[in-house]
JSON list of C-alpha atoms in Angstrom, two decimals:
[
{"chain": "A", "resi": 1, "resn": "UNK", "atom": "CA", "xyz": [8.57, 0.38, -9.56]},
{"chain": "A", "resi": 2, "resn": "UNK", "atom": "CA", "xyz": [11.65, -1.52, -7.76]},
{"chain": "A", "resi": 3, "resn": "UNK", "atom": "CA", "xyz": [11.86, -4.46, -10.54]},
{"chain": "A", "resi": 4, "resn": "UNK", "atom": "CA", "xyz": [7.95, -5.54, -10.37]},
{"chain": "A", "resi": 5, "resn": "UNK", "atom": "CA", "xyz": [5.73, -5.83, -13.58]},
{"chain": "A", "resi": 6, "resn": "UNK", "atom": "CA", "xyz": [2.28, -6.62, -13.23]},
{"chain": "A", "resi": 7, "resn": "UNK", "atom": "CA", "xyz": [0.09, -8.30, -16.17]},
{"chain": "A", "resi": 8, "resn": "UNK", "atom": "CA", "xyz": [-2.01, -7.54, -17.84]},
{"chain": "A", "resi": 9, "resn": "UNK", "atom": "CA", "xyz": [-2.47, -3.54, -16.86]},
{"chain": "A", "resi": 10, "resn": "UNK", "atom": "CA", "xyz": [-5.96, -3.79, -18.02]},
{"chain": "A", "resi": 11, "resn": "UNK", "atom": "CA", "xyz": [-8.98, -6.21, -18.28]},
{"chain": "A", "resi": 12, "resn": "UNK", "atom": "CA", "xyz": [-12.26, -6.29, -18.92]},
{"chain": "A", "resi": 13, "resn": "UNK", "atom": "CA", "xyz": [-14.26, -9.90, -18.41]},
{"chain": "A", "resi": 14, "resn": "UNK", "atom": "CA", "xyz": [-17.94, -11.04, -17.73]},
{"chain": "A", "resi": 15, "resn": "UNK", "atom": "CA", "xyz": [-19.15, -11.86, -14.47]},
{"chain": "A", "resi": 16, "resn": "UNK", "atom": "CA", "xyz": [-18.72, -15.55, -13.70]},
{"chain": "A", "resi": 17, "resn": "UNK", "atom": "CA", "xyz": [-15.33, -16.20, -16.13]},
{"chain": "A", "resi": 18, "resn": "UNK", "atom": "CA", "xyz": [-12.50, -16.90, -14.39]},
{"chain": "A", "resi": 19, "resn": "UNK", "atom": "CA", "xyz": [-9.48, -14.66, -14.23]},
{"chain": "A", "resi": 20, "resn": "UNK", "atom": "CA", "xyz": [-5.90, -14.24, -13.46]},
{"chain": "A", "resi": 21, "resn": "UNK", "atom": "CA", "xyz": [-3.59, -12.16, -12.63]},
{"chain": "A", "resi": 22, "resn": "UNK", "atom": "CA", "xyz": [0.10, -11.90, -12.67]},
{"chain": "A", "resi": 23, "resn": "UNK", "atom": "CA", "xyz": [3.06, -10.18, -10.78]},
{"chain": "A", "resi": 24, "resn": "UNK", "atom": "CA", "xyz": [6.79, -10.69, -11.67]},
{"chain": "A", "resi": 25, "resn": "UNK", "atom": "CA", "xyz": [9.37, -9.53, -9.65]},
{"chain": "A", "resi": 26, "resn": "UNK", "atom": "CA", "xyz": [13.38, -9.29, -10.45]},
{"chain": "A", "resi": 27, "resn": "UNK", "atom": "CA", "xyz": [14.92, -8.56, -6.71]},
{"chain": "A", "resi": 28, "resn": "UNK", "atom": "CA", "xyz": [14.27, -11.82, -5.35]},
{"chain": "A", "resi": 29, "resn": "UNK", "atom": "CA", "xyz": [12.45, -10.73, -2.05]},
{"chain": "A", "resi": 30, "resn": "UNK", "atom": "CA", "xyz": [10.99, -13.38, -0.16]},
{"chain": "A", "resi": 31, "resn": "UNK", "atom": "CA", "xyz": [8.02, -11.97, 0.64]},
{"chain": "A", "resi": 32, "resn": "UNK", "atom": "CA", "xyz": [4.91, -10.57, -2.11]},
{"chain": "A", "resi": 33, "resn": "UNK", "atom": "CA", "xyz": [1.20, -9.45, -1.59]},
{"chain": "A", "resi": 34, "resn": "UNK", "atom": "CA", "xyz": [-1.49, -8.47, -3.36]},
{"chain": "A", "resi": 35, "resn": "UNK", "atom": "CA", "xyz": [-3.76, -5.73, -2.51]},
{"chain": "A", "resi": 36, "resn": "UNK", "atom": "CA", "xyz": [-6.85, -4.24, -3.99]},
{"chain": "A", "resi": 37, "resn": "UNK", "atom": "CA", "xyz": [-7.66, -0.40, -4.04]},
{"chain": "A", "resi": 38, "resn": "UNK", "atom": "CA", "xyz": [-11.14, 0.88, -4.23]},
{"chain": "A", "resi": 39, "resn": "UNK", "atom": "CA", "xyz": [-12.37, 4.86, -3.33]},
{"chain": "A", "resi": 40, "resn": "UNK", "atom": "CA", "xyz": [-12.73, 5.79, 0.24]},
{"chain": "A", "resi": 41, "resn": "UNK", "atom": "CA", "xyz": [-10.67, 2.12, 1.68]},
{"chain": "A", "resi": 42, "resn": "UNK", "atom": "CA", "xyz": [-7.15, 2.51, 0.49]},
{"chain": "A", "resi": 43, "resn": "UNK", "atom": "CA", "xyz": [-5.48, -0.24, 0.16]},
{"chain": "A", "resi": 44, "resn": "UNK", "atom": "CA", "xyz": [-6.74, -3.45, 1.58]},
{"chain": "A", "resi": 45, "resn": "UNK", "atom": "CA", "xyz": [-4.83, -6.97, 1.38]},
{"chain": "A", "resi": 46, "resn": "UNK", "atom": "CA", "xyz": [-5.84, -9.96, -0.22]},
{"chain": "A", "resi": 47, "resn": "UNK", "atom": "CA", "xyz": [-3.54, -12.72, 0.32]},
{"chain": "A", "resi": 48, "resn": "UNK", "atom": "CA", "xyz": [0.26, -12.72, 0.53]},
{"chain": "A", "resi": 49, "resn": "UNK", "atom": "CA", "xyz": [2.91, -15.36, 0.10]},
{"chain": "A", "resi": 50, "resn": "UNK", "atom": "CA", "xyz": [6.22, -15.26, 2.28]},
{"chain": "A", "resi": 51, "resn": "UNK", "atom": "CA", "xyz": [7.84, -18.10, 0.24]},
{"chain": "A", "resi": 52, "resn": "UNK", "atom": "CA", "xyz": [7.36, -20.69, -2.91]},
{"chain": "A", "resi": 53, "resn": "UNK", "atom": "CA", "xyz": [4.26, -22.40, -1.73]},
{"chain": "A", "resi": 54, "resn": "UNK", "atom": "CA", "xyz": [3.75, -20.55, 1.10]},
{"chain": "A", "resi": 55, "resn": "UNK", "atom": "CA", "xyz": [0.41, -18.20, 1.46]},
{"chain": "A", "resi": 56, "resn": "UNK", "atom": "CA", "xyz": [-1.90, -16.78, 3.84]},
{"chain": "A", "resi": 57, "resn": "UNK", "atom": "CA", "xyz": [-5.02, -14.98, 3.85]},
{"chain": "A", "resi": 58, "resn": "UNK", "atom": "CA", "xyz": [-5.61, -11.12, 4.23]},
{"chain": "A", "resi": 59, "resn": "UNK", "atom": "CA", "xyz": [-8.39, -8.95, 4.91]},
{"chain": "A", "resi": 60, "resn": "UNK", "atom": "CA", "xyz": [-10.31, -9.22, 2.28]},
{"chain": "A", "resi": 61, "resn": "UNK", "atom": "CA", "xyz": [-9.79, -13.13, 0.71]},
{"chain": "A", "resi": 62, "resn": "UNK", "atom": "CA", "xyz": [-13.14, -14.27, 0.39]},
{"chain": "A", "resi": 63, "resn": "UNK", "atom": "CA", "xyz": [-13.78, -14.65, -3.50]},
{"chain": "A", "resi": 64, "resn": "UNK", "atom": "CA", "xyz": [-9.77, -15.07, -4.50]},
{"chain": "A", "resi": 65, "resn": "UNK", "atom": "CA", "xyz": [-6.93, -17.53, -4.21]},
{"chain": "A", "resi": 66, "resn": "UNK", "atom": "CA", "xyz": [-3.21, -17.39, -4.99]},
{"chain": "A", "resi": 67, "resn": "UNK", "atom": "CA", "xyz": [0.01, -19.50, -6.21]},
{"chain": "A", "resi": 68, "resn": "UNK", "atom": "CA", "xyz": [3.40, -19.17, -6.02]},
{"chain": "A", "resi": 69, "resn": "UNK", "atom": "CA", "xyz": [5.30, -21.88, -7.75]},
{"chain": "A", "resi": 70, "resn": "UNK", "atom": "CA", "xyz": [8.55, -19.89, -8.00]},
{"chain": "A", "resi": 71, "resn": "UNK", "atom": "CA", "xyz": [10.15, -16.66, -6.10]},
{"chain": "A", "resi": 72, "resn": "UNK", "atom": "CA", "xyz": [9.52, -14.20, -8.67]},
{"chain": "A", "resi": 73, "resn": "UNK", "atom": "CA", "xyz": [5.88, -15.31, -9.90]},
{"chain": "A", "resi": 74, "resn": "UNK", "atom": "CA", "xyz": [2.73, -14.38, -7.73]},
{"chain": "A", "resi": 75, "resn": "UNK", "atom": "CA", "xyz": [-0.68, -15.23, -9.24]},
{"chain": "A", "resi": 76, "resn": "UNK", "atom": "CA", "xyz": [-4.04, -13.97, -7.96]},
{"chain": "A", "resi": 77, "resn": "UNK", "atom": "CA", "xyz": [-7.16, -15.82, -9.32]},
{"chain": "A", "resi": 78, "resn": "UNK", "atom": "CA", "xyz": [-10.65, -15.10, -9.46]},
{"chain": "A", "resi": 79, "resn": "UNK", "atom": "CA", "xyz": [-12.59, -18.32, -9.89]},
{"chain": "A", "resi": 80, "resn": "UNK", "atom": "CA", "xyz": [-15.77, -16.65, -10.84]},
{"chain": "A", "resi": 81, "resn": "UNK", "atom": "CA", "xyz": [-15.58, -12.88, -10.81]},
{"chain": "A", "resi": 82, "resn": "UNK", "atom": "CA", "xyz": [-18.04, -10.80, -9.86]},
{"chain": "A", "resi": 83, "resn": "UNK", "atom": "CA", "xyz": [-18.67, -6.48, -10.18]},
{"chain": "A", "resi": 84, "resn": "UNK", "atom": "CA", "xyz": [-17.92, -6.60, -6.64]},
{"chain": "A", "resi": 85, "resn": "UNK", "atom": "CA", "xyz": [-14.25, -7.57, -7.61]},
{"chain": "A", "resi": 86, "resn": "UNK", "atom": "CA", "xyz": [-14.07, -4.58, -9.88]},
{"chain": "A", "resi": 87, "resn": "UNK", "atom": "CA", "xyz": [-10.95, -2.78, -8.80]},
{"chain": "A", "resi": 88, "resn": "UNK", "atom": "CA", "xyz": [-7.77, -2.09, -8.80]},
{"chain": "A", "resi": 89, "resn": "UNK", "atom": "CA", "xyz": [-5.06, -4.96, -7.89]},
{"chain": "A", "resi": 90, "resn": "UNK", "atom": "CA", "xyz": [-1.40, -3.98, -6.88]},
{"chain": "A", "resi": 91, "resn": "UNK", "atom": "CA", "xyz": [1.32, -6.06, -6.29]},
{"chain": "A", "resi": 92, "resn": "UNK", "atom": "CA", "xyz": [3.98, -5.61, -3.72]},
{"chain": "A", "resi": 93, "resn": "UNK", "atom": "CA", "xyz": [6.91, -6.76, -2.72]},
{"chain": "A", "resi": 94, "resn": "UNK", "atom": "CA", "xyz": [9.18, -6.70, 0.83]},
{"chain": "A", "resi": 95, "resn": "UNK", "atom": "CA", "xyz": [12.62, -8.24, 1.66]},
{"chain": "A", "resi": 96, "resn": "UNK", "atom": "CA", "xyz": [12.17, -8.23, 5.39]},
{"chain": "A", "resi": 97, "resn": "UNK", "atom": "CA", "xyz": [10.09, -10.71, 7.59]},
{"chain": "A", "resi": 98, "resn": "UNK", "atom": "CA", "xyz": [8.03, -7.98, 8.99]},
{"chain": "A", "resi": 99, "resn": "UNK", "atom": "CA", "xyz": [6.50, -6.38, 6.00]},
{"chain": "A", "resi": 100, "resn": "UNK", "atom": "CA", "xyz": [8.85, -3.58, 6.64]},
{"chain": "A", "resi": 101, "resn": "UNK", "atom": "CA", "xyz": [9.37, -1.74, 2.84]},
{"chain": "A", "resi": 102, "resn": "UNK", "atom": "CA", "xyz": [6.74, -2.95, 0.86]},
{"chain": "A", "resi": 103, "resn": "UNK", "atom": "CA", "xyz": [7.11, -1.59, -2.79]},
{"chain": "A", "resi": 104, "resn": "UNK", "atom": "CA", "xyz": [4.19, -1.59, -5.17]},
{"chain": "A", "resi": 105, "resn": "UNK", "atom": "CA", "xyz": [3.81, -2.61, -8.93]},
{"chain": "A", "resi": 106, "resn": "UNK", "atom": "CA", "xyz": [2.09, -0.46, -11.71]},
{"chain": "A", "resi": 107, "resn": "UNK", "atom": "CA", "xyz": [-1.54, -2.20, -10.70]},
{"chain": "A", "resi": 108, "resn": "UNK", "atom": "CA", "xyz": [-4.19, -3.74, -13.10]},
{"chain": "A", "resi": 109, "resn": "UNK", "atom": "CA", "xyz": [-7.03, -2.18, -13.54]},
{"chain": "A", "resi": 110, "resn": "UNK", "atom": "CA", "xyz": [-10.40, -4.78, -13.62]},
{"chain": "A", "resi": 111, "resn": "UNK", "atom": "CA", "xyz": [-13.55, -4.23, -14.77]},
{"chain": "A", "resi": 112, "resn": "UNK", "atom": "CA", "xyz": [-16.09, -6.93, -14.05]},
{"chain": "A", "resi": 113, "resn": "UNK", "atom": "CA", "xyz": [-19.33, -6.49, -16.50]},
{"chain": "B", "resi": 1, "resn": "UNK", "atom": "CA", "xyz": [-7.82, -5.91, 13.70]},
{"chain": "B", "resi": 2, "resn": "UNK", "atom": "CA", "xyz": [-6.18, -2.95, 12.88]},
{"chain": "B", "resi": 3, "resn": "UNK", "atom": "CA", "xyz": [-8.11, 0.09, 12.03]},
{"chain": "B", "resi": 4, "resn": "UNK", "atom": "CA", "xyz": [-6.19, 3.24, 10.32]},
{"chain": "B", "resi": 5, "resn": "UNK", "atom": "CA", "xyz": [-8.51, 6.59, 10.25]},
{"chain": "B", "resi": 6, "resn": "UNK", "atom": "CA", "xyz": [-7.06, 9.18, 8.17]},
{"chain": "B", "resi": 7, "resn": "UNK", "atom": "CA", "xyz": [-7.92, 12.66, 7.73]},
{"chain": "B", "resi": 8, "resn": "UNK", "atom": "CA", "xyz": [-8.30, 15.02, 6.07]},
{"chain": "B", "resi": 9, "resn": "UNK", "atom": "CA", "xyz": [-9.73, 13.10, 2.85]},
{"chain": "B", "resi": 10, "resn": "UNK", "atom": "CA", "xyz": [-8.95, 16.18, 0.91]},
{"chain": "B", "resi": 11, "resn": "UNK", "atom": "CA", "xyz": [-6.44, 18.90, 1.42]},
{"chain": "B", "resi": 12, "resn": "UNK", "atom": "CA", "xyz": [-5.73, 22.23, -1.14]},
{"chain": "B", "resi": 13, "resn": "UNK", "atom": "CA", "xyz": [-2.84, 24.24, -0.59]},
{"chain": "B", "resi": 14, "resn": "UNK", "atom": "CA", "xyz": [-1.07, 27.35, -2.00]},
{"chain": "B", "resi": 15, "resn": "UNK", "atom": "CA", "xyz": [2.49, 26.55, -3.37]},
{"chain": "B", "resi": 16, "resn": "UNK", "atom": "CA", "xyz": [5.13, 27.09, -0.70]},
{"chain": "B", "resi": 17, "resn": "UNK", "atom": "CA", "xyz": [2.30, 26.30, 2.58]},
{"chain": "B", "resi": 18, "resn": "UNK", "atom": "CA", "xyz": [2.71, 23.52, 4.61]},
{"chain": "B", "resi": 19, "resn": "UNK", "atom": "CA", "xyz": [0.64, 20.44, 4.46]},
{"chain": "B", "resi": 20, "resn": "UNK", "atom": "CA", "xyz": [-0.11, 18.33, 7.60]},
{"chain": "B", "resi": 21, "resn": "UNK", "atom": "CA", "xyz": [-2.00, 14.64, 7.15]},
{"chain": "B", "resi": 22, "resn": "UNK", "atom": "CA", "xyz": [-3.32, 13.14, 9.82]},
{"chain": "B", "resi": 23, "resn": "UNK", "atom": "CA", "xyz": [-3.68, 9.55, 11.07]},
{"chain": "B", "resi": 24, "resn": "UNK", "atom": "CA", "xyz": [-4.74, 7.39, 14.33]},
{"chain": "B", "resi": 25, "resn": "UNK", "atom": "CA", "xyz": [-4.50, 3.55, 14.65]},
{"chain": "B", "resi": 26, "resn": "UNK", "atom": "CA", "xyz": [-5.77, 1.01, 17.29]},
{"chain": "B", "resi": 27, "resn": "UNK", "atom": "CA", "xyz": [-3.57, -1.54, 17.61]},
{"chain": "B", "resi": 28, "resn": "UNK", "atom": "CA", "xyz": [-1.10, -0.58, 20.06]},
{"chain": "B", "resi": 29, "resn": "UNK", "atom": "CA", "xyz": [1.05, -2.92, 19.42]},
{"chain": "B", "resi": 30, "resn": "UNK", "atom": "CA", "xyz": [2.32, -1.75, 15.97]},
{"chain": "B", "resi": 31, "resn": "UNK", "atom": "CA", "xyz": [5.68, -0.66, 15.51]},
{"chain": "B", "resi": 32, "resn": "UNK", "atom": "CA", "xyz": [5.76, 0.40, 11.86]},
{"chain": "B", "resi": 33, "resn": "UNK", "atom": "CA", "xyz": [3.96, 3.23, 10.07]},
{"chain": "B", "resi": 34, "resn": "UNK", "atom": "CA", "xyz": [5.24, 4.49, 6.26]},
{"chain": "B", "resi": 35, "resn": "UNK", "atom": "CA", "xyz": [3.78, 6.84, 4.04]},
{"chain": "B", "resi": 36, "resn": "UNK", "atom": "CA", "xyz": [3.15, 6.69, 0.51]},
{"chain": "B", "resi": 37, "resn": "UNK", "atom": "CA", "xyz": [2.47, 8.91, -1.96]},
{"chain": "B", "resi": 38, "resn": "UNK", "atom": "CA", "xyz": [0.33, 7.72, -5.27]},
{"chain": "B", "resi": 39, "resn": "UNK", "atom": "CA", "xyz": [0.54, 9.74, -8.49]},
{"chain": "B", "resi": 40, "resn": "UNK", "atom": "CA", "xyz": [-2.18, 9.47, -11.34]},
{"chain": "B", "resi": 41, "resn": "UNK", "atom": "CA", "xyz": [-2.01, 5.65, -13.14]},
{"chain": "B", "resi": 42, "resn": "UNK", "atom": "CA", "xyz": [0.44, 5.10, -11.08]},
{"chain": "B", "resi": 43, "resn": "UNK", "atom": "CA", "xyz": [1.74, 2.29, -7.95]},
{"chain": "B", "resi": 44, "resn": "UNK", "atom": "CA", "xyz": [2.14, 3.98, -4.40]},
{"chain": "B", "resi": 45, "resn": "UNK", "atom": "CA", "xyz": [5.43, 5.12, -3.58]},
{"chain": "B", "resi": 46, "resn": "UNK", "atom": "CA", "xyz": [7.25, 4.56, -0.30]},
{"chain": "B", "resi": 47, "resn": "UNK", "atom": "CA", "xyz": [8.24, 8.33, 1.20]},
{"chain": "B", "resi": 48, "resn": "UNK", "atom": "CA", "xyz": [9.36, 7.70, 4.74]},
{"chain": "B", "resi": 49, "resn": "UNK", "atom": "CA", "xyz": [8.25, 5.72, 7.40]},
{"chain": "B", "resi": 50, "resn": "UNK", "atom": "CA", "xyz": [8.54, 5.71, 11.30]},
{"chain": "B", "resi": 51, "resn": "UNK", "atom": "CA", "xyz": [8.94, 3.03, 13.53]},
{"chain": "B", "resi": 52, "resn": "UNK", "atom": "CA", "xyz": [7.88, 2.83, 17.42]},
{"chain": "B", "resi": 53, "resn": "UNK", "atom": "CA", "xyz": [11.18, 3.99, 19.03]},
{"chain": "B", "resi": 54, "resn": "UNK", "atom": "CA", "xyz": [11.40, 7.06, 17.02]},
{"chain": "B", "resi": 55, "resn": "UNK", "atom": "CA", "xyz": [9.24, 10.23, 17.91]},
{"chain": "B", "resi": 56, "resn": "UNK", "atom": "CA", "xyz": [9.73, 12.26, 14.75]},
{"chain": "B", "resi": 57, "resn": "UNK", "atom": "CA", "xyz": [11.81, 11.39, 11.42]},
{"chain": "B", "resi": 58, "resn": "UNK", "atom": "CA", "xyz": [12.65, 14.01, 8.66]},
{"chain": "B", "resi": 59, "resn": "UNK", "atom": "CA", "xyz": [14.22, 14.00, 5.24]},
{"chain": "B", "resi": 60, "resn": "UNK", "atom": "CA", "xyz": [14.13, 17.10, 3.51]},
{"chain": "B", "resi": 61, "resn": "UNK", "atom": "CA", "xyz": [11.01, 18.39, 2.92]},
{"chain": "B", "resi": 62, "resn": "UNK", "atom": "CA", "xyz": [8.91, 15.91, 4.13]},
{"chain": "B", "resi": 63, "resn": "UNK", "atom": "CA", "xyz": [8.77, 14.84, 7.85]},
{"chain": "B", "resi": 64, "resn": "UNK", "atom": "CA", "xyz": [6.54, 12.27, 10.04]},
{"chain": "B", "resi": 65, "resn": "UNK", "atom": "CA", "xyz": [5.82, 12.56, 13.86]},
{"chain": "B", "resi": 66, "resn": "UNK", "atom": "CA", "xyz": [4.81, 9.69, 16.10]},
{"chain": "B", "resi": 67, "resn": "UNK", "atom": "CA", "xyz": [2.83, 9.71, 18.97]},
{"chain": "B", "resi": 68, "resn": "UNK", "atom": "CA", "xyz": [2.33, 6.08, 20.84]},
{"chain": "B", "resi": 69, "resn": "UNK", "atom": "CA", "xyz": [0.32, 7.31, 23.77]},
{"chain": "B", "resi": 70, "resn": "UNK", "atom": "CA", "xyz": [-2.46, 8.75, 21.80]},
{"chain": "B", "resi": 71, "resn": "UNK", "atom": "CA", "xyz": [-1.79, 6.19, 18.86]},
{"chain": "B", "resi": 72, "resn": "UNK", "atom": "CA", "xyz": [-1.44, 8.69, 15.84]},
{"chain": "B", "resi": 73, "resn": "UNK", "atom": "CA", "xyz": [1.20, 10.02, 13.68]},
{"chain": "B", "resi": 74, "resn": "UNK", "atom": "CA", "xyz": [0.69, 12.45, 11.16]},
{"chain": "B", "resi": 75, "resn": "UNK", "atom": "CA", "xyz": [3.05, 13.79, 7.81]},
{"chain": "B", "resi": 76, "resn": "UNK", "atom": "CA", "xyz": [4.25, 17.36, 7.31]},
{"chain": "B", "resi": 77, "resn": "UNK", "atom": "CA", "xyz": [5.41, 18.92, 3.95]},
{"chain": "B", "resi": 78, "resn": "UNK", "atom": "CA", "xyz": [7.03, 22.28, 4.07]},
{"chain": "B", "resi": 79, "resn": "UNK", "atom": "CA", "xyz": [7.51, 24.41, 1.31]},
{"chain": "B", "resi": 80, "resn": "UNK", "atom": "CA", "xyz": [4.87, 22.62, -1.11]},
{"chain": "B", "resi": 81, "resn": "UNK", "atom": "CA", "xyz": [5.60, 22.07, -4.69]},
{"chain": "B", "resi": 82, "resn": "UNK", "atom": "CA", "xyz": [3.31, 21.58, -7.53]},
{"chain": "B", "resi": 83, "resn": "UNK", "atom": "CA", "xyz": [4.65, 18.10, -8.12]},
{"chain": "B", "resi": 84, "resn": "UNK", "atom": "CA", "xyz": [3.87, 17.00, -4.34]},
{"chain": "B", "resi": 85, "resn": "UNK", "atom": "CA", "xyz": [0.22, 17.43, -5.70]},
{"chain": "B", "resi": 86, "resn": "UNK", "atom": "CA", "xyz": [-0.85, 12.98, -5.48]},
{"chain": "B", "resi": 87, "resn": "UNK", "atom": "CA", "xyz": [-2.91, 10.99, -3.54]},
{"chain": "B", "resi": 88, "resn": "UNK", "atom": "CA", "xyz": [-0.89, 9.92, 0.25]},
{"chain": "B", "resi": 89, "resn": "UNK", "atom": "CA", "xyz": [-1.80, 7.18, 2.07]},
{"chain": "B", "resi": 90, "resn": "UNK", "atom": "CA", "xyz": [0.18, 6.50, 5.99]},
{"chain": "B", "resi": 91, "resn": "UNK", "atom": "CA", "xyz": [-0.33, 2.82, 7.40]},
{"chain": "B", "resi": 92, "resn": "UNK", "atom": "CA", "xyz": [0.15, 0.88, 10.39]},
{"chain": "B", "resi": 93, "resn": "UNK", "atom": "CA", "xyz": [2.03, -2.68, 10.48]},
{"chain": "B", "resi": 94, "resn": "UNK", "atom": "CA", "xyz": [-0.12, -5.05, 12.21]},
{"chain": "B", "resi": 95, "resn": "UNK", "atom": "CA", "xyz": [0.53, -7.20, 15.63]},
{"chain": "B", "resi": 96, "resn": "UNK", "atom": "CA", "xyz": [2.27, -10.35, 13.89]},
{"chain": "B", "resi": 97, "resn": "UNK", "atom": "CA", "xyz": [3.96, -8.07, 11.78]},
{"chain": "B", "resi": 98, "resn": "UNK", "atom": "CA", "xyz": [3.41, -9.71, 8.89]},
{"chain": "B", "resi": 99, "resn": "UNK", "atom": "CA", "xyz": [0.86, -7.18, 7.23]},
{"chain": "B", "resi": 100, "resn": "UNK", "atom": "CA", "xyz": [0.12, -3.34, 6.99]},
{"chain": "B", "resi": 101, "resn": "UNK", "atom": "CA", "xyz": [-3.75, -1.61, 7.22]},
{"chain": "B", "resi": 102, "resn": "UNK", "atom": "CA", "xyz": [-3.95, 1.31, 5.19]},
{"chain": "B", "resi": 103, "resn": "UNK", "atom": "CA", "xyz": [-6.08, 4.92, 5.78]},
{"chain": "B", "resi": 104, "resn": "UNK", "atom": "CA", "xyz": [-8.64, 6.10, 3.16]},
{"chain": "B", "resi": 105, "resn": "UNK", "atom": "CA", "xyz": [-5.83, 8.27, 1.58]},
{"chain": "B", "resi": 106, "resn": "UNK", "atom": "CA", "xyz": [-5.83, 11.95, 1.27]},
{"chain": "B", "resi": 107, "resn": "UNK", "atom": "CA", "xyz": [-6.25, 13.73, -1.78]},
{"chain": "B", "resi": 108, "resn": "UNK", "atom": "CA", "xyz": [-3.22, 16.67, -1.78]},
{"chain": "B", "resi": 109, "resn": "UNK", "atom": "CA", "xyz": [-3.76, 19.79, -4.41]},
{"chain": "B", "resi": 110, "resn": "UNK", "atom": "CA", "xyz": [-0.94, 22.43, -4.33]},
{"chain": "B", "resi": 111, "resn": "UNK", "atom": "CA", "xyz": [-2.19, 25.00, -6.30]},
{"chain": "B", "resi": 112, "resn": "UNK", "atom": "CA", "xyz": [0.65, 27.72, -8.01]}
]
């Protein structure tokens, strides 16, 4: 999974706690994303950073935000989840400016009761 | 935005067929379109990709075909294996180029 580790690979929280999520990369691309996969939509993106401190909304933010306080470190937080936000998150990472070669993590699975 | 339609959302084939996956966009404007192939549990896995100025790109048994004026590109797999049996899913980079839209996916079975 080209040096990413995602954590943790499972979770299961109430509605309305807070959660986070984590990706970790070793290759020291500039650019990371994180995407959420549900049946029937593929992959859809959530936010993505293309430096330390520097983030931007995807298609589907509404709900999540994001940090990056260091190149290899991505964080995606729920403030208050919800069942809607029961999916599963993957990480990716991409070297060049224009997404070009995005490579995935192993994904978290999240279950929102 | 970008929309990616991809089709078919299921496909069963006998080992050693050909498999052919489908996909339009909207945007004309995109330039970059990979495939990836997503096993059980797994992350998806980059398997080729096209860009704009290329018409067709092949590597081994898997090959991808690009066509701008009618704004769809589709993957062929010769000689299927068992193992080629995953979930594949093409995309489209966006305008700015600073995001991909994904199809639905398309559930491959190679039966032996």
């Amino acid at each position: 999974d080209a040096g990413i580790t995602q954590s943790p690979r499972h979770k299961v929280t109430e509605t309305g706690t807070p959660v986070t999520l984590r990706c970790h990369q070793t290759e020291n691309h500039r650019y990371m994303y994180w995407y959420r996969q549900d049946p029937g939509h593929g992959l859809r993106l959530i936010h993505y950073s293309y430096g330390v401190k520097d983030t931007d909304k995807g298609e589907v933010s509404d709900g999540y935000s994001v940090s990056r306080s260091k190149t290899e470190d991505f964080l995606l937080t729920l403030e208050s989840a919800t069942s809607s936000q029961t999916s599963v998150y993957f990480c990716a990472i991409s070297e060049w400016q224009q997404a070009y070669e995005q490579y995935f993590g192993p994904g978290t699975r999240l279950t929102v009761t | 935005g970008e929309n990616v339609e991809q089709h078919p959302s299921t496909l069963s084939v006998q080992e050693g067929d050909s498999a052919v996956i489908k996909c339009t966009y909207s945007d004309s404007a995109s330039n970059y379109f990979p495939w990836y192939k997503q096993e059980l549990g797994k992350g998806p896995q980059l398997i080729i990709d096209i860009r704009s100025n290329v018409g067709e790109k092949k590597d081994q048994r898997i090959a991808v075909t690009l066509n701008k004026t009618a704004k769809h590109f589709s993957l062929h797999i010769t000689e299927t294996q068992p193992e080629d049996s995953a979930v594949y899913f093409c995309a489209a980079q966006n305008n700015a180029g600073n995001m991909l839209t994904f199809g639905g996916g398309t559930r491959l079975m190679v039966k032996p």
